[in-house]
mmCIF file of C-alpha atoms in Angstrom:
data_model
loop_
_atom_site.group_PDB
_atom_site.id
_atom_site.type_symbol
_atom_site.label_atom_id
_atom_site.label_comp_id
_atom_site.label_asym_id
_atom_site.label_seq_id
_atom_site.Cartn_x
_atom_site.Cartn_y
_atom_site.Cartn_z
ATOM 1 C CA MET A 892 -53.176 -78.866 -10.835
ATOM 2 C CA SER A 893 -54.908 -76.204 -12.950
ATOM 3 C CA HIS A 894 -55.849 -72.681 -11.754
ATOM 4 C CA THR A 895 -58.513 -70.679 -13.443
ATOM 5 C CA LYS A 896 -57.226 -67.390 -11.864
ATOM 6 C CA ASN A 897 -53.849 -66.823 -10.585
ATOM 7 C CA SER A 898 -53.446 -63.592 -8.513
ATOM 8 C CA GLN A 899 -49.679 -63.668 -9.272
ATOM 9 C CA ASP A 900 -50.349 -63.765 -12.967
ATOM 10 C CA PRO A 901 -49.097 -60.460 -14.578
ATOM 11 C CA GLU A 902 -52.070 -60.413 -17.005
ATOM 12 C CA ASN A 903 -54.475 -60.086 -14.046
ATOM 13 C CA SER A 904 -52.465 -57.474 -12.171
ATOM 14 C CA PRO A 905 -54.080 -53.914 -11.976
ATOM 15 C CA LYS A 906 -51.101 -52.428 -13.704
ATOM 16 C CA SER A 907 -51.648 -54.832 -16.754
ATOM 17 C CA ARG A 908 -55.449 -54.252 -16.929
ATOM 18 C CA ASN A 909 -54.857 -50.496 -16.964
ATOM 19 C CA SER A 910 -51.929 -50.255 -19.141
ATOM 20 C CA ASP A 911 -51.985 -49.053 -22.814
ATOM 21 C CA LYS A 912 -49.799 -50.333 -25.755
ATOM 22 C CA GLY A 913 -48.321 -53.004 -23.531
ATOM 23 C CA ASN A 914 -45.626 -50.637 -22.293
ATOM 24 C CA GLY A 915 -46.512 -50.889 -18.532
ATOM 25 C CA VAL A 916 -47.679 -47.231 -18.351
ATOM 26 C CA ALA A 917 -51.192 -46.855 -16.991
ATOM 27 C CA GLU A 918 -53.486 -45.153 -19.378
ATOM 28 C CA LYS A 919 -54.936 -42.040 -17.669
ATOM 29 C CA ARG A 920 -56.812 -39.248 -19.079
ATOM 30 C CA SER A 921 -55.592 -35.875 -17.923
ATOM 31 C CA SER A 922 -58.121 -33.220 -16.778
ATOM 32 C CA PRO A 923 -57.564 -29.953 -18.423
ATOM 33 C CA MET A 924 -56.375 -28.411 -15.135
ATOM 34 C CA GLU A 925 -53.618 -31.214 -15.046
ATOM 35 C CA VAL A 926 -52.612 -30.464 -18.578
ATOM 36 C CA LEU A 927 -52.300 -26.678 -17.795
ATOM 37 C CA ARG A 928 -50.190 -27.257 -14.694
ATOM 38 C CA ASP A 929 -47.946 -29.825 -16.437
ATOM 39 C CA ALA A 930 -47.495 -27.569 -19.427
ATOM 40 C CA ARG A 931 -46.484 -24.598 -17.235
ATOM 41 C CA THR A 932 -44.069 -26.779 -15.292
ATOM 42 C CA GLN A 933 -42.485 -28.311 -18.423
ATOM 43 C CA LEU A 934 -42.097 -24.765 -20.139
ATOM 44 C CA THR A 935 -40.467 -23.381 -16.960
ATOM 45 C CA GLU A 936 -38.058 -26.203 -16.774
ATOM 46 C CA LEU A 937 -37.090 -25.864 -20.495
ATOM 47 C CA THR A 938 -36.811 -22.019 -20.615
ATOM 48 C CA GLY A 939 -35.717 -21.212 -16.975
ATOM 49 C CA MET A 940 -38.353 -18.489 -16.956
ATOM 50 C CA ALA A 941 -41.475 -18.307 -14.923
ATOM 51 C CA ALA A 942 -44.752 -19.089 -16.722
ATOM 52 C CA GLU A 943 -47.232 -16.710 -15.190
ATOM 53 C CA THR A 944 -50.569 -17.454 -16.922
ATOM 54 C CA VAL A 945 -52.160 -19.472 -19.601
ATOM 55 C CA SER A 946 -53.991 -17.034 -21.989
ATOM 56 C CA SER A 947 -55.225 -19.649 -24.496
ATOM 57 C CA PHE A 948 -55.922 -23.353 -24.237
ATOM 58 C CA GLU A 949 -57.556 -25.681 -26.726
ATOM 59 C CA LYS A 950 -57.806 -29.488 -27.635
ATOM 60 C CA THR A 951 -56.349 -30.378 -30.992
ATOM 61 C CA GLU A 952 -56.252 -33.452 -33.105
ATOM 62 C CA ASP A 953 -52.787 -34.347 -31.747
ATOM 63 C CA GLY A 954 -53.218 -33.168 -28.040
ATOM 64 C CA TRP A 955 -53.373 -29.665 -26.868
ATOM 65 C CA SER A 956 -52.201 -26.201 -27.832
ATOM 66 C CA LEU A 957 -51.743 -23.459 -25.293
ATOM 67 C CA GLU A 958 -50.500 -19.802 -25.285
ATOM 68 C CA VAL A 959 -48.531 -19.191 -22.019
ATOM 69 C CA GLU A 960 -47.471 -15.740 -20.803
ATOM 70 C CA VAL A 961 -43.929 -15.723 -19.358
ATOM 71 C CA LEU A 962 -41.860 -13.169 -17.427
ATOM 72 C CA GLU A 963 -38.621 -12.814 -19.479
ATOM 73 C CA LEU A 964 -37.055 -9.754 -17.798
ATOM 74 C CA ALA A 965 -38.224 -8.208 -14.486
ATOM 75 C CA ARG A 966 -37.888 -4.461 -14.366
ATOM 76 C CA VAL A 967 -38.750 -1.721 -11.936
ATOM 77 C CA PRO A 968 -41.404 -0.654 -12.010
ATOM 78 C CA ASP A 969 -43.014 -3.937 -12.614
ATOM 79 C CA THR A 970 -45.285 -2.471 -15.413
ATOM 80 C CA MET A 971 -42.133 -2.192 -17.537
ATOM 81 C CA SER A 972 -41.028 -5.892 -17.037
ATOM 82 C CA LEU A 973 -40.663 -7.693 -20.358
ATOM 83 C CA MET A 974 -43.245 -10.368 -20.957
ATOM 84 C CA ALA A 975 -43.489 -12.943 -23.835
ATOM 85 C CA SER A 976 -46.292 -15.245 -25.151
ATOM 86 C CA TYR A 977 -45.237 -18.758 -26.032
ATOM 87 C CA GLN A 978 -47.174 -21.202 -28.172
ATOM 88 C CA VAL A 979 -46.794 -24.578 -26.345
ATOM 89 C CA ASP A 980 -47.903 -27.847 -28.043
ATOM 90 C CA LEU A 981 -48.497 -31.010 -26.105
ATOM 91 C CA ASP A 982 -49.344 -34.578 -27.095
ATOM 92 C CA SER A 983 -52.534 -36.472 -26.029
ATOM 93 C CA GLU A 984 -50.722 -37.519 -22.907
ATOM 94 C CA GLY A 985 -49.789 -33.916 -21.931
ATOM 95 C CA GLN A 986 -46.142 -34.161 -22.725
ATOM 96 C CA LEU A 987 -44.592 -30.996 -24.356
ATOM 97 C CA THR A 988 -43.766 -31.592 -28.070
ATOM 98 C CA GLY A 989 -42.811 -28.100 -28.914
ATOM 99 C CA TYR A 990 -42.981 -24.418 -28.067
ATOM 100 C CA ARG A 991 -42.093 -21.064 -29.665
ATOM 101 C CA ARG A 992 -42.188 -17.468 -28.671
ATOM 102 C CA VAL A 993 -44.812 -15.691 -30.578
ATOM 103 C CA ARG A 994 -44.454 -12.187 -29.209
ATOM 104 C CA ARG A 995 -42.822 -9.944 -26.613
ATOM 105 C CA TYR A 996 -44.282 -6.998 -24.851
ATOM 106 C CA GLU A 997 -43.965 -4.827 -21.800
ATOM 107 C CA ARG A 998 -46.331 -5.909 -18.947
ATOM 108 C CA GLY A 999 -47.947 -2.361 -18.685
ATOM 109 C CA ARG A 1000 -48.800 -2.046 -22.417
ATOM 110 C CA SER A 1001 -52.272 -2.791 -23.864
ATOM 111 C CA ASP A 1002 -52.381 -5.282 -26.667
ATOM 112 C CA ALA A 1003 -53.250 -3.600 -29.957
ATOM 113 C CA ARG A 1004 -52.441 -6.576 -32.157
ATOM 114 C CA ARG A 1005 -55.437 -8.700 -31.054
ATOM 115 C CA SER A 1006 -58.747 -8.689 -32.767
ATOM 116 C CA GLY A 1007 -62.006 -10.072 -32.035
ATOM 117 C CA GLY A 1008 -63.263 -7.676 -29.339
ATOM 118 C CA HIS A 1009 -61.298 -9.224 -26.492
#
């Protein structure tokens, strides 16, 4: 007896229809907000420091590039706390592929190094 459609057939399962590259992982486009949240979480887990804000965010050929502001050393008063900017690179699926500290500064100091009127 021949069946034209078998609901138990793995090829017809929702997981198979939505998977990419045959690896069983459902293909899902992340929204920019999901990418931002995931990047902050991943950086915090790797560095052990609190990611406070994302100051730059852009789509690249390979995924995403962000600049994240991190509290490196809390001081009293808070305006003297030591902050750092990290460049964070993510692949197209939002997984962190690399990061590096690009600068350190005191929270209360203005940023003289930036140009462009911002």
